mmCIF file of C-alpha atoms in Angstrom:
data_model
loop_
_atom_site.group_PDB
_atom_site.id
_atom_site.type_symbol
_atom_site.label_atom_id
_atom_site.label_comp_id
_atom_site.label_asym_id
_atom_site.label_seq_id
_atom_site.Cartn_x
_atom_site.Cartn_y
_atom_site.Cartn_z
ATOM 1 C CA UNK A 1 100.159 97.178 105.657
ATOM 2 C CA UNK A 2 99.285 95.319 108.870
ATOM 3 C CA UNK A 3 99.187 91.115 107.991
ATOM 4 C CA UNK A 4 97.053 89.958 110.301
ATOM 5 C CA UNK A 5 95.727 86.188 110.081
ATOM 6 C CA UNK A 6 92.285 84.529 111.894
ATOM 7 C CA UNK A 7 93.078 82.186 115.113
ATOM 8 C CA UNK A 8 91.380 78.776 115.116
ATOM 9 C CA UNK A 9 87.522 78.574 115.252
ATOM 10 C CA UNK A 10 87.689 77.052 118.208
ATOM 11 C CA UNK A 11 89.938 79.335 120.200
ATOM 12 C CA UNK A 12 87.198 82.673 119.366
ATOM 13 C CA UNK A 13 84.678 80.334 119.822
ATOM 14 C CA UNK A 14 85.919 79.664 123.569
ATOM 15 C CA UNK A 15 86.295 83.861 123.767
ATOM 16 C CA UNK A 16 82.394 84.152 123.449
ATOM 17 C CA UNK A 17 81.278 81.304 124.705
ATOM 18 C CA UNK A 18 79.073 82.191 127.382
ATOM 19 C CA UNK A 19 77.625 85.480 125.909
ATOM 20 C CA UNK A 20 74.328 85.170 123.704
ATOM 21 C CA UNK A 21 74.484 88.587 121.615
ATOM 22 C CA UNK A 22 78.006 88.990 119.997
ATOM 23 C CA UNK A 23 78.625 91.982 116.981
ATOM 24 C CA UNK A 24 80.956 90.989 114.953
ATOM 25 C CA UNK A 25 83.261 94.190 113.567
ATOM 26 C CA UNK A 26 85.285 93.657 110.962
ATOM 27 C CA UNK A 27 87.860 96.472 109.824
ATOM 28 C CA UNK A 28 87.932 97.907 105.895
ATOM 29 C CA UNK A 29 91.955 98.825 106.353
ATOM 30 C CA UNK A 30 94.489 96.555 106.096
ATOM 31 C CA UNK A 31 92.852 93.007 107.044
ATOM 32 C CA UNK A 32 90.680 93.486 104.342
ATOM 33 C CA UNK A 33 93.444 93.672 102.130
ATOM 34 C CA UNK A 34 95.124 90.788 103.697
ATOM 35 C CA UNK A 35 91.925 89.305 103.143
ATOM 36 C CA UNK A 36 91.632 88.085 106.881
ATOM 37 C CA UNK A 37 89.070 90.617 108.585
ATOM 38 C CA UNK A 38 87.240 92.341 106.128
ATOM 39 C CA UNK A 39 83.186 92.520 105.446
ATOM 40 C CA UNK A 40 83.145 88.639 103.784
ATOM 41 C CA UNK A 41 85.365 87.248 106.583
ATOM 42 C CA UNK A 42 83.204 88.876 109.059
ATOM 43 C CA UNK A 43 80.078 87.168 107.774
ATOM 44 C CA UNK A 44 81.665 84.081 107.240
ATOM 45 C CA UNK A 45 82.790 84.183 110.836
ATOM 46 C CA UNK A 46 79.557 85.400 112.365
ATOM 47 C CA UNK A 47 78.085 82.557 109.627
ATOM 48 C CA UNK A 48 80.366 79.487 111.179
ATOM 49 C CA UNK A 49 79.779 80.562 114.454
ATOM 50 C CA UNK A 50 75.818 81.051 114.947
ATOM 51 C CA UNK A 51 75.793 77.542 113.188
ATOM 52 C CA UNK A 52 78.692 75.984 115.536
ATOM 53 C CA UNK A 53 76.436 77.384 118.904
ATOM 54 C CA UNK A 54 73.308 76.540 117.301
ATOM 55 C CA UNK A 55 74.222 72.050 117.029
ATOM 56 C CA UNK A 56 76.307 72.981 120.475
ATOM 57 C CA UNK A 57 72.616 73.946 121.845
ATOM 58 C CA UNK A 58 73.838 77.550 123.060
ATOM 59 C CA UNK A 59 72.200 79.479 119.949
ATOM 60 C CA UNK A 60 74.346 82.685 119.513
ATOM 61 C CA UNK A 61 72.411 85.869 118.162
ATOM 62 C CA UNK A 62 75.003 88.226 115.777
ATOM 63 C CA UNK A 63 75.004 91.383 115.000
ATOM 64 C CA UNK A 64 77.778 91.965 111.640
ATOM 65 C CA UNK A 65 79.080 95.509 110.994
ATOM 66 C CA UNK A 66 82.497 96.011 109.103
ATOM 67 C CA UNK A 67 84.339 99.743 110.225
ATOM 68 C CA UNK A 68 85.917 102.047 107.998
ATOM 69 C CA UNK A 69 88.844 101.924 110.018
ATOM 70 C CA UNK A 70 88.928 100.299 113.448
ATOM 71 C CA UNK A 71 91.960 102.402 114.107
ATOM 72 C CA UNK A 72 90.555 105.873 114.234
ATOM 73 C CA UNK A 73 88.270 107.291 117.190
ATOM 74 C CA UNK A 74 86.171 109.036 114.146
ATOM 75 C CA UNK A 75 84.977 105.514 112.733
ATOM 76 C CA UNK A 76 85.031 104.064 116.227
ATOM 77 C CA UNK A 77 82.889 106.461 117.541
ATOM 78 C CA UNK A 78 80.116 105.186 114.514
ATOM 79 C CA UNK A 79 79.970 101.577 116.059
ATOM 80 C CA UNK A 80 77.939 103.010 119.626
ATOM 81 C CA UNK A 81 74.552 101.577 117.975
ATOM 82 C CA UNK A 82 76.134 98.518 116.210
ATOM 83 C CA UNK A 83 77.014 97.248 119.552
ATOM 84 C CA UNK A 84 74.802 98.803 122.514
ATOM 85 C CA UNK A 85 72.727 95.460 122.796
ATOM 86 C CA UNK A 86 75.119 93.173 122.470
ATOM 87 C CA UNK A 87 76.944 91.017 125.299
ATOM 88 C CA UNK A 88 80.389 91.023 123.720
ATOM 89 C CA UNK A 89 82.317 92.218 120.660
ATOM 90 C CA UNK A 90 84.527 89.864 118.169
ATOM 91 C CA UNK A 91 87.092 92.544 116.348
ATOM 92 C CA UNK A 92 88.393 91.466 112.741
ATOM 93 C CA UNK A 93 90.393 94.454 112.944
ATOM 94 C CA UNK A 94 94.405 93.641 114.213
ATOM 95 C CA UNK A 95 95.515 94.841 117.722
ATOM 96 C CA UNK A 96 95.447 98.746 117.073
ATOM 97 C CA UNK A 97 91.564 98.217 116.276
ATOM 98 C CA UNK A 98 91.093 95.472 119.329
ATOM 99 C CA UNK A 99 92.601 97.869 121.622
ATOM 100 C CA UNK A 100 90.817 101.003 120.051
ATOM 101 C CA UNK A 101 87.547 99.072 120.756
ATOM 102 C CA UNK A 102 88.388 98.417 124.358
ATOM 103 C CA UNK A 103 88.933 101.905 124.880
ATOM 104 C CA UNK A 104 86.075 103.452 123.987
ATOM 105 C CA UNK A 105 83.268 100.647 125.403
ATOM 106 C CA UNK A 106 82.745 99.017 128.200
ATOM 107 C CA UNK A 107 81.550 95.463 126.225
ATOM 108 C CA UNK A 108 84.183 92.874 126.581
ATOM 109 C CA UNK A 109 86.013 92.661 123.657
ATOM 110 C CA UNK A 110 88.006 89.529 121.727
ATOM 111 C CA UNK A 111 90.421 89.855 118.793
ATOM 112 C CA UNK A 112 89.078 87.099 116.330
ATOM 113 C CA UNK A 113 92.707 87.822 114.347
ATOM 114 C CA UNK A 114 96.408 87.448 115.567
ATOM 115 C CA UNK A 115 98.542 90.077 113.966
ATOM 116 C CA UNK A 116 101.559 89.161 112.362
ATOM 117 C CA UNK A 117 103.716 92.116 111.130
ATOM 118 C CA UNK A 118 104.434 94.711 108.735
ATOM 119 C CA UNK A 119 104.307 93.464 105.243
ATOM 120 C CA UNK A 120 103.233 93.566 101.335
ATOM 121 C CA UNK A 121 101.337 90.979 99.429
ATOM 122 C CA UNK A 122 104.140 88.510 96.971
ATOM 123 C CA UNK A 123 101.041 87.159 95.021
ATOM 124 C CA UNK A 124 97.463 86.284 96.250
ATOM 125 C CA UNK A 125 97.039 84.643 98.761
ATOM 126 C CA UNK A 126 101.134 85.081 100.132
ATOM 127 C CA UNK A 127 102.184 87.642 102.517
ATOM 128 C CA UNK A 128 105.504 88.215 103.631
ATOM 129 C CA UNK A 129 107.088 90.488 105.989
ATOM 130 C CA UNK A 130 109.386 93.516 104.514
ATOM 131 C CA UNK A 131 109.518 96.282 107.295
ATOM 132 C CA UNK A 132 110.459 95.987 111.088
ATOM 133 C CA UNK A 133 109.768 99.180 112.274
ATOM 134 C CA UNK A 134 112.981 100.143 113.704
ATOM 135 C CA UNK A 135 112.169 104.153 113.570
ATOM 136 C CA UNK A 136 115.154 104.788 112.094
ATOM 137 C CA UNK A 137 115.344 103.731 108.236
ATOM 138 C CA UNK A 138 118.173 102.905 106.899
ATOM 139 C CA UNK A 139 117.160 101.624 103.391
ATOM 140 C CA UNK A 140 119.191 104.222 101.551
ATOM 141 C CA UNK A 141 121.999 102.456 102.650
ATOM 142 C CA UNK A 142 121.410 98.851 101.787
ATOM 143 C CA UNK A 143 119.863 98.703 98.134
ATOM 144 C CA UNK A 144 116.315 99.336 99.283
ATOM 145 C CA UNK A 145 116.305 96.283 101.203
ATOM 146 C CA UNK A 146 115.667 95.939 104.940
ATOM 147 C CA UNK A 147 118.235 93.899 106.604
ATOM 148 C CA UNK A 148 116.605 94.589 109.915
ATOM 149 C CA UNK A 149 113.716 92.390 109.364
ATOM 150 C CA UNK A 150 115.354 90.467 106.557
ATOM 151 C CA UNK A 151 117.925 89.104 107.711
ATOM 152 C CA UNK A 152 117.981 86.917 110.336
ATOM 153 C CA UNK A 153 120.023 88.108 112.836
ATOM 154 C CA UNK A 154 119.236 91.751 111.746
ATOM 155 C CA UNK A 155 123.230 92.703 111.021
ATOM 156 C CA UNK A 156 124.126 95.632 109.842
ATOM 157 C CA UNK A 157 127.607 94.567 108.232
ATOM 158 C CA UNK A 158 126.373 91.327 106.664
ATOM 159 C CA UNK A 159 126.675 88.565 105.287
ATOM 160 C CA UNK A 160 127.420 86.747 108.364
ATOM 161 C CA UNK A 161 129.054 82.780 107.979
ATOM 162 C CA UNK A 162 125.217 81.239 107.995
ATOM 163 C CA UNK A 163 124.898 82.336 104.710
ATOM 164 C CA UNK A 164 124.627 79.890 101.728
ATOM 165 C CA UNK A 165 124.240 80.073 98.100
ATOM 166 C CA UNK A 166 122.185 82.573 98.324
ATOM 167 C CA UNK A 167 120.231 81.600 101.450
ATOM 168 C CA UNK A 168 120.295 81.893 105.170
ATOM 169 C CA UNK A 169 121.414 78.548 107.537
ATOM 170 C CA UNK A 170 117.888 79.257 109.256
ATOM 171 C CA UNK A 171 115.935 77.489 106.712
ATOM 172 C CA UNK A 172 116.792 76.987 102.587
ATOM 173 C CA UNK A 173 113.786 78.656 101.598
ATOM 174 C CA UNK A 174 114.372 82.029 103.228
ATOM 175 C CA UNK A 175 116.802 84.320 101.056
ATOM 176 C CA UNK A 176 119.784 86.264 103.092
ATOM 177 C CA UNK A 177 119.048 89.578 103.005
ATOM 178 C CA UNK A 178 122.679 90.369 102.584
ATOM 179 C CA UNK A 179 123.213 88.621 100.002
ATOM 180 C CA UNK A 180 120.280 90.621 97.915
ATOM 181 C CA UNK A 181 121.864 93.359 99.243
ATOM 182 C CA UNK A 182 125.201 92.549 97.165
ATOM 183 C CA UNK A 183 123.604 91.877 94.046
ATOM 184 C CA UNK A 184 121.404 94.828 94.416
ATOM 185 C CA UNK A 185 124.394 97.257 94.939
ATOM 186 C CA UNK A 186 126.036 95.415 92.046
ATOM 187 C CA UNK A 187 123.882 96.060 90.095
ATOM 188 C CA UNK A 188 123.070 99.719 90.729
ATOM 189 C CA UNK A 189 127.187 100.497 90.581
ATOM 190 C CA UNK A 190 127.080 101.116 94.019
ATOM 191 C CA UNK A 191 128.901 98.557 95.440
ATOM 192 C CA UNK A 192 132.060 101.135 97.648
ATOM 193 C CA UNK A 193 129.106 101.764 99.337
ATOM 194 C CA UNK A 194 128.955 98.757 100.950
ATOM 195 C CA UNK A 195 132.463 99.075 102.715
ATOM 196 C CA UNK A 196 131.373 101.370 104.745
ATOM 197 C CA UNK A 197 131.158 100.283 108.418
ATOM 198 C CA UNK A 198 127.953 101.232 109.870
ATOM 199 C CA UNK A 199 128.338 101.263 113.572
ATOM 200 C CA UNK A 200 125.999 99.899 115.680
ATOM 201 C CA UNK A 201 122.216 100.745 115.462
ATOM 202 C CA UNK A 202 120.880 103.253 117.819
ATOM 203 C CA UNK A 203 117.580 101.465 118.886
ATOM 204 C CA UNK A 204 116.114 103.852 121.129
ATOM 205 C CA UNK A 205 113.501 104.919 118.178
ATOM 206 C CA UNK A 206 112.405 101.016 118.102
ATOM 207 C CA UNK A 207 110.344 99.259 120.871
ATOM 208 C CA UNK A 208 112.929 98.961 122.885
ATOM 209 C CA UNK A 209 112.042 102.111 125.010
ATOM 210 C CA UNK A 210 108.311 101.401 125.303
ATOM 211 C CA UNK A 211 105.418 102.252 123.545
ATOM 212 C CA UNK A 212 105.924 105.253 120.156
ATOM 213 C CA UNK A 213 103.656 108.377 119.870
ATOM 214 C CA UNK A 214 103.837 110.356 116.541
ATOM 215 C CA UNK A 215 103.030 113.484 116.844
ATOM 216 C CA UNK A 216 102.379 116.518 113.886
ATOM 217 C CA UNK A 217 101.425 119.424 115.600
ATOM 218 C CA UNK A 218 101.214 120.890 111.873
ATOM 219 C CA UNK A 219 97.751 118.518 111.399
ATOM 220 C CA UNK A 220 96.408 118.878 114.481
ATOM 221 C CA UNK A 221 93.039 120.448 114.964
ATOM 222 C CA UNK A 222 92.253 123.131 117.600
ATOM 223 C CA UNK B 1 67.488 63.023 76.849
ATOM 224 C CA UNK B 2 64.148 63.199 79.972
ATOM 225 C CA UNK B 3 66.929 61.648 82.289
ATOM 226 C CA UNK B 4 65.968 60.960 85.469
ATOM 227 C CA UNK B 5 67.667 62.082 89.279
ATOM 228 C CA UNK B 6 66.796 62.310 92.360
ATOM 229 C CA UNK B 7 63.902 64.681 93.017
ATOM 230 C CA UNK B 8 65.122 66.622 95.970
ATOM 231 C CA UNK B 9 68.083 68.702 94.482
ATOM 232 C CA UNK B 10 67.591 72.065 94.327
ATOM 233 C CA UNK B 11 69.647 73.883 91.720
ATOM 234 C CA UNK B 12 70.721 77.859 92.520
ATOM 235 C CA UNK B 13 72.317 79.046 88.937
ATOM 236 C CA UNK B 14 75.406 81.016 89.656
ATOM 237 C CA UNK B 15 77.288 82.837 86.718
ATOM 238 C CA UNK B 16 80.443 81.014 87.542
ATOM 239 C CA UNK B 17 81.497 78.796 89.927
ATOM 240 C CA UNK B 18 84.311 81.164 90.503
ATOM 241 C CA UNK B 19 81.019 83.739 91.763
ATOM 242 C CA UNK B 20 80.851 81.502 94.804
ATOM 243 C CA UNK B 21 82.030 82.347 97.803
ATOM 244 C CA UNK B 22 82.079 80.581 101.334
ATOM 245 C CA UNK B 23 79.416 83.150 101.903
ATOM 246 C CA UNK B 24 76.833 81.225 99.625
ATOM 247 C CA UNK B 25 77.672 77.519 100.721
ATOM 248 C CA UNK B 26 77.710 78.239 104.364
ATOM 249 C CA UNK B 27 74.069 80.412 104.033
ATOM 250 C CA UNK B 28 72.559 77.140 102.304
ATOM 251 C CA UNK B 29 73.975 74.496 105.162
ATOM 252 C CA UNK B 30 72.694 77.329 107.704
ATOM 253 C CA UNK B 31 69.132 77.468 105.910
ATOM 254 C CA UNK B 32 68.993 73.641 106.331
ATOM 255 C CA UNK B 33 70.371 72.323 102.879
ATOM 256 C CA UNK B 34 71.739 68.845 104.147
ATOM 257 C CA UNK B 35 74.315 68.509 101.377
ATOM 258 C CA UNK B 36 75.402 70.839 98.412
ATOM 259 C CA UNK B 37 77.499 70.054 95.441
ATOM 260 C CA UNK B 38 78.990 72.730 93.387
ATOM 261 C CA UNK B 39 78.835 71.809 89.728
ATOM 262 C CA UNK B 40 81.582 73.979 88.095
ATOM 263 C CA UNK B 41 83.187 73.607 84.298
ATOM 264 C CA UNK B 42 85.368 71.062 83.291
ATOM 265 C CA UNK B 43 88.940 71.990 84.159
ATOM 266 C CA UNK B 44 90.575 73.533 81.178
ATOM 267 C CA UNK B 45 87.120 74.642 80.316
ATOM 268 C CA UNK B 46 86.383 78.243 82.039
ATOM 269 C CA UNK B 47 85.175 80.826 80.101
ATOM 270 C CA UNK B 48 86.969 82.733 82.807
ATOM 271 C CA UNK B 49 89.621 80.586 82.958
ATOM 272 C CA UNK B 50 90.572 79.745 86.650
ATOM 273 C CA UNK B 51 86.687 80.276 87.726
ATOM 274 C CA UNK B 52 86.139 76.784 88.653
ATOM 275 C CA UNK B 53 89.758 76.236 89.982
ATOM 276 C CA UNK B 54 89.562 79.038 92.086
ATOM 277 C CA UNK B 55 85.844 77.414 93.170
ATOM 278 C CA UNK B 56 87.392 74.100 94.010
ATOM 279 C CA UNK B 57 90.006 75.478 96.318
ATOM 280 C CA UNK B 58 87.228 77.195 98.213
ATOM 281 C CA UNK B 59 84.967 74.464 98.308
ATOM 282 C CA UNK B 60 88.063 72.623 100.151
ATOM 283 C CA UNK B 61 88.134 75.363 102.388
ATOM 284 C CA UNK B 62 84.537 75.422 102.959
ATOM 285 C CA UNK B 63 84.736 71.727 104.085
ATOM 286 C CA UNK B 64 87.115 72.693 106.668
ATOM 287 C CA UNK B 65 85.110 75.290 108.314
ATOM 288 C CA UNK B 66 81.848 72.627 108.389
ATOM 289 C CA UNK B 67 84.250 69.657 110.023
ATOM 290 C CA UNK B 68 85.111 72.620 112.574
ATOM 291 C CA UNK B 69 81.803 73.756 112.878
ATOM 292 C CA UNK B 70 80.156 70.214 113.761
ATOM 293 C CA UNK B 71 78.545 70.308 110.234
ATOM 294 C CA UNK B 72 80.593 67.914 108.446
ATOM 295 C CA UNK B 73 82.839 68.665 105.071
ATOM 296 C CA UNK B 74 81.756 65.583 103.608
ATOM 297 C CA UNK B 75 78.242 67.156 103.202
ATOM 298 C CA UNK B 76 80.184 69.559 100.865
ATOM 299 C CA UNK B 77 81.984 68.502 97.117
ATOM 300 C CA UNK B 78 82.839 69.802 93.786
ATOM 301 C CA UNK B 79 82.473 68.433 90.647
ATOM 302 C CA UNK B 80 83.686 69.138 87.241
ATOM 303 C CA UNK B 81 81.141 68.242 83.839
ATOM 304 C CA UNK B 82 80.279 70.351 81.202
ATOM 305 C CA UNK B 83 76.791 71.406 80.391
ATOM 306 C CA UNK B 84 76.824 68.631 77.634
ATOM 307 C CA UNK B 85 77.346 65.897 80.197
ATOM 308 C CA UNK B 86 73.290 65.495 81.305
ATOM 309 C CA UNK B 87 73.747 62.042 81.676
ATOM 310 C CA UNK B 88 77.106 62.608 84.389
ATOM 311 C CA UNK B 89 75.224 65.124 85.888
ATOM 312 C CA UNK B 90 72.079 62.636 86.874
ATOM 313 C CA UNK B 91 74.857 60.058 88.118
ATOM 314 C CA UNK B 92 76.054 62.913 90.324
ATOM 315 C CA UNK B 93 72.737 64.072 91.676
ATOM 316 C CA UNK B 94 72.195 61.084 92.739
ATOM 317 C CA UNK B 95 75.801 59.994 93.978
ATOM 318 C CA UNK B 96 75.618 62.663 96.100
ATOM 319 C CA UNK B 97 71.884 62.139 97.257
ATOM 320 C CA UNK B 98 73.003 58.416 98.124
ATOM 321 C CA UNK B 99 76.001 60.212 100.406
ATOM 322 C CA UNK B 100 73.849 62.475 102.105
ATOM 323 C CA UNK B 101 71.278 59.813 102.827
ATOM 324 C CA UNK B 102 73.896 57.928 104.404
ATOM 325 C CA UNK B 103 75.074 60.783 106.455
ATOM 326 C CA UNK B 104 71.649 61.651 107.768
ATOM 327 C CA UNK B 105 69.773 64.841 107.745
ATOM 328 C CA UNK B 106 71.348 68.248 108.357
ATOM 329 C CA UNK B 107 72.329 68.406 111.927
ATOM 330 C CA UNK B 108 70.798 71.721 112.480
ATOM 331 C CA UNK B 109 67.897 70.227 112.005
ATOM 332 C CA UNK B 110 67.885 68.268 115.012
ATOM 333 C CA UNK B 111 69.257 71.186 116.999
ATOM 334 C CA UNK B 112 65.385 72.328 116.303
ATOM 335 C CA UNK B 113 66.365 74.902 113.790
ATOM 336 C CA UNK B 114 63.771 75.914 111.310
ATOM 337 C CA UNK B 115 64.534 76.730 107.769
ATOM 338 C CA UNK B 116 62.760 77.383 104.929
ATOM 339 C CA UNK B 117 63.872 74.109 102.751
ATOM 340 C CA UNK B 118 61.567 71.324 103.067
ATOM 341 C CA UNK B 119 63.550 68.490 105.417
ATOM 342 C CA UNK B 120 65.761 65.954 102.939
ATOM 343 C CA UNK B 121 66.729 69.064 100.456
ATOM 344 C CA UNK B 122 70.298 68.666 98.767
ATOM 345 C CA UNK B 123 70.929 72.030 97.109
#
């Protein structure tokens, strides 16, 4: 899922700060999950800020409303009444829903969340990142983990000399990738595998060559 | 026991502390409560086990958000006593009354917000 965490109280409160009717619209996807722009952070942050303006003597009038999905016209579409009175827009949602938002009304919208990256929870309250969205996965040939996000440096034939006991010369806390790698191949017998040279990464499906469309003409309707 | 505390605490029963979420703390400040202390279990004690552990890392978050918010996180604390201790929880009510008359009245109040809590409430 998307990790997306909220930016300082101070810096959204700056994004609204002359505007007397803000909706706040949270997002039920992914920053839910991550716990950082769901329905209760949306309150809360509607909560904190009619209560900031209020002893700042600009009262602030808020409108709350969390989205089934910020990222899909169909639940964007829903939000024309939530926010047809109001002077601007805080989005819980990450960028997709921000920029989704933007699109479709002409309020002036402000992401109340900076998004992060591609990631699973480790236990409550952790997130860490696992994918890097290359286009191109290559899993199947490193143990099932990602050495493009994982490692450092994002090598292909690691380990490379910064690795340590275990860990990577960037900080002592942050595994090397290629070093799972090993023991994962290890330990599923697979380890010839791993002598194979893979040549240099053709990046063209990553970011590198401007902004991805997915297509499925299978799915589409009409 | 007919113990005696201060008269203006207001106490809202929750199940758990570990049922309370920012949500409830930051409704009473906005409502004009001009201090609140969350009475949980003693640690060790939950019924639920990490309810009022869980509780007392919120309340620490909830005192962040009020110092951002102008409010104040000293307004806001956690306590641990077990329904046995009557007598520690009249020293509390009233430790706490003593810190919020020391910090002064809810400042929303003197933004000219109304509420529905009579003025000098500690919920």
């Amino acid at each position: 899922m998307i990790i997306a965490q909220q930016k300082p109280i101070q810096e959204i409160a700056e994004m609204i700060a002359e505007y007397k009717k803000v909706a706040f619209i949270g997002c039920a996807g992914c920053v839910t999950v991550c716990l950082s722009g769901g329905e209760k952070e949306t309150e809360i942050l509607a909560t904190a800020m009619r209560i900031k303006r209020k002893l700042e003597g600009n009262p602030l009038e808020t409108v709350t409303h969390t989205a089934t999905r910020q990222c899909d016209p169909e639940y964007v579409e829903a939000l024309e009444d939530v926010i047809k009175d109001v002077d601007a827009v805080v989005s819980l949602a990450c960028g997709v829903g921000v920029q989704y938002l933007a699109e479709r009304f002409d309020n002036w919208i402000v992401p109340a969340l900076n998004t992060n990256f591609a990631g699973g929870s480790r236990e409550h309250g952790v997130w860490e990142e696992n994918c890097g969205m290359c286009g191109n996965c290559i899993l199947d040939k490193t143990g099932g983990i990602c050495p493009i996000v994982r490692c450092s440096k994002s090598i292909l034939n690691g380990p490379c000399g910064g690795s340590q006991n275990g860990k990577c010369e960037i900080d002592k806390e942050v595994d090397c990738a290629w070093q799972l790698i090993y023991e994962r191949m290890k330990k599923m017998g697979k380890l010839e595998k791993l002598m194979e040279i893979e040549p240099p990464k053709d990046w063209s499906t990553s970011r590198d060559g401007g902004p991805r469309k997915s297509v499925r003409e299978d799915v589409m309707i009409g | 026991m007919r113990l005696q505390y201060s008269t203006n605490i207001r106490i809202v029963e929750m199940t758990c502390t570990g049922n309370i979420d920012h949500r409830v703390i930051l409704g009473a400040f906005e409502e004009g409560a001009d201090g609140v202390f969350v009475a949980g279990c003693m640690e060790g004690d939950c019924h639920f086990l990490k309810g009022n552990i869980r509780a007392r890392k919120r309340v620490n978050a909830v005192k962040k958000l009020l110092d951002e918010i102008g409010v104040g996180g000293d307004r806001l604390e956690m306590y641990n006593l077990s329904s046995a201790q009557g007598a520690r929880f009249a020293e509390i009510a009233n430790e706490m009354t003593a810190r919020i008359k020391e910090l002064g009245p809810n400042p929303l109040k003197e933004a000219g917000i109304s509420n529905n809590l009579k003025g000098g409430d500690v919920t």
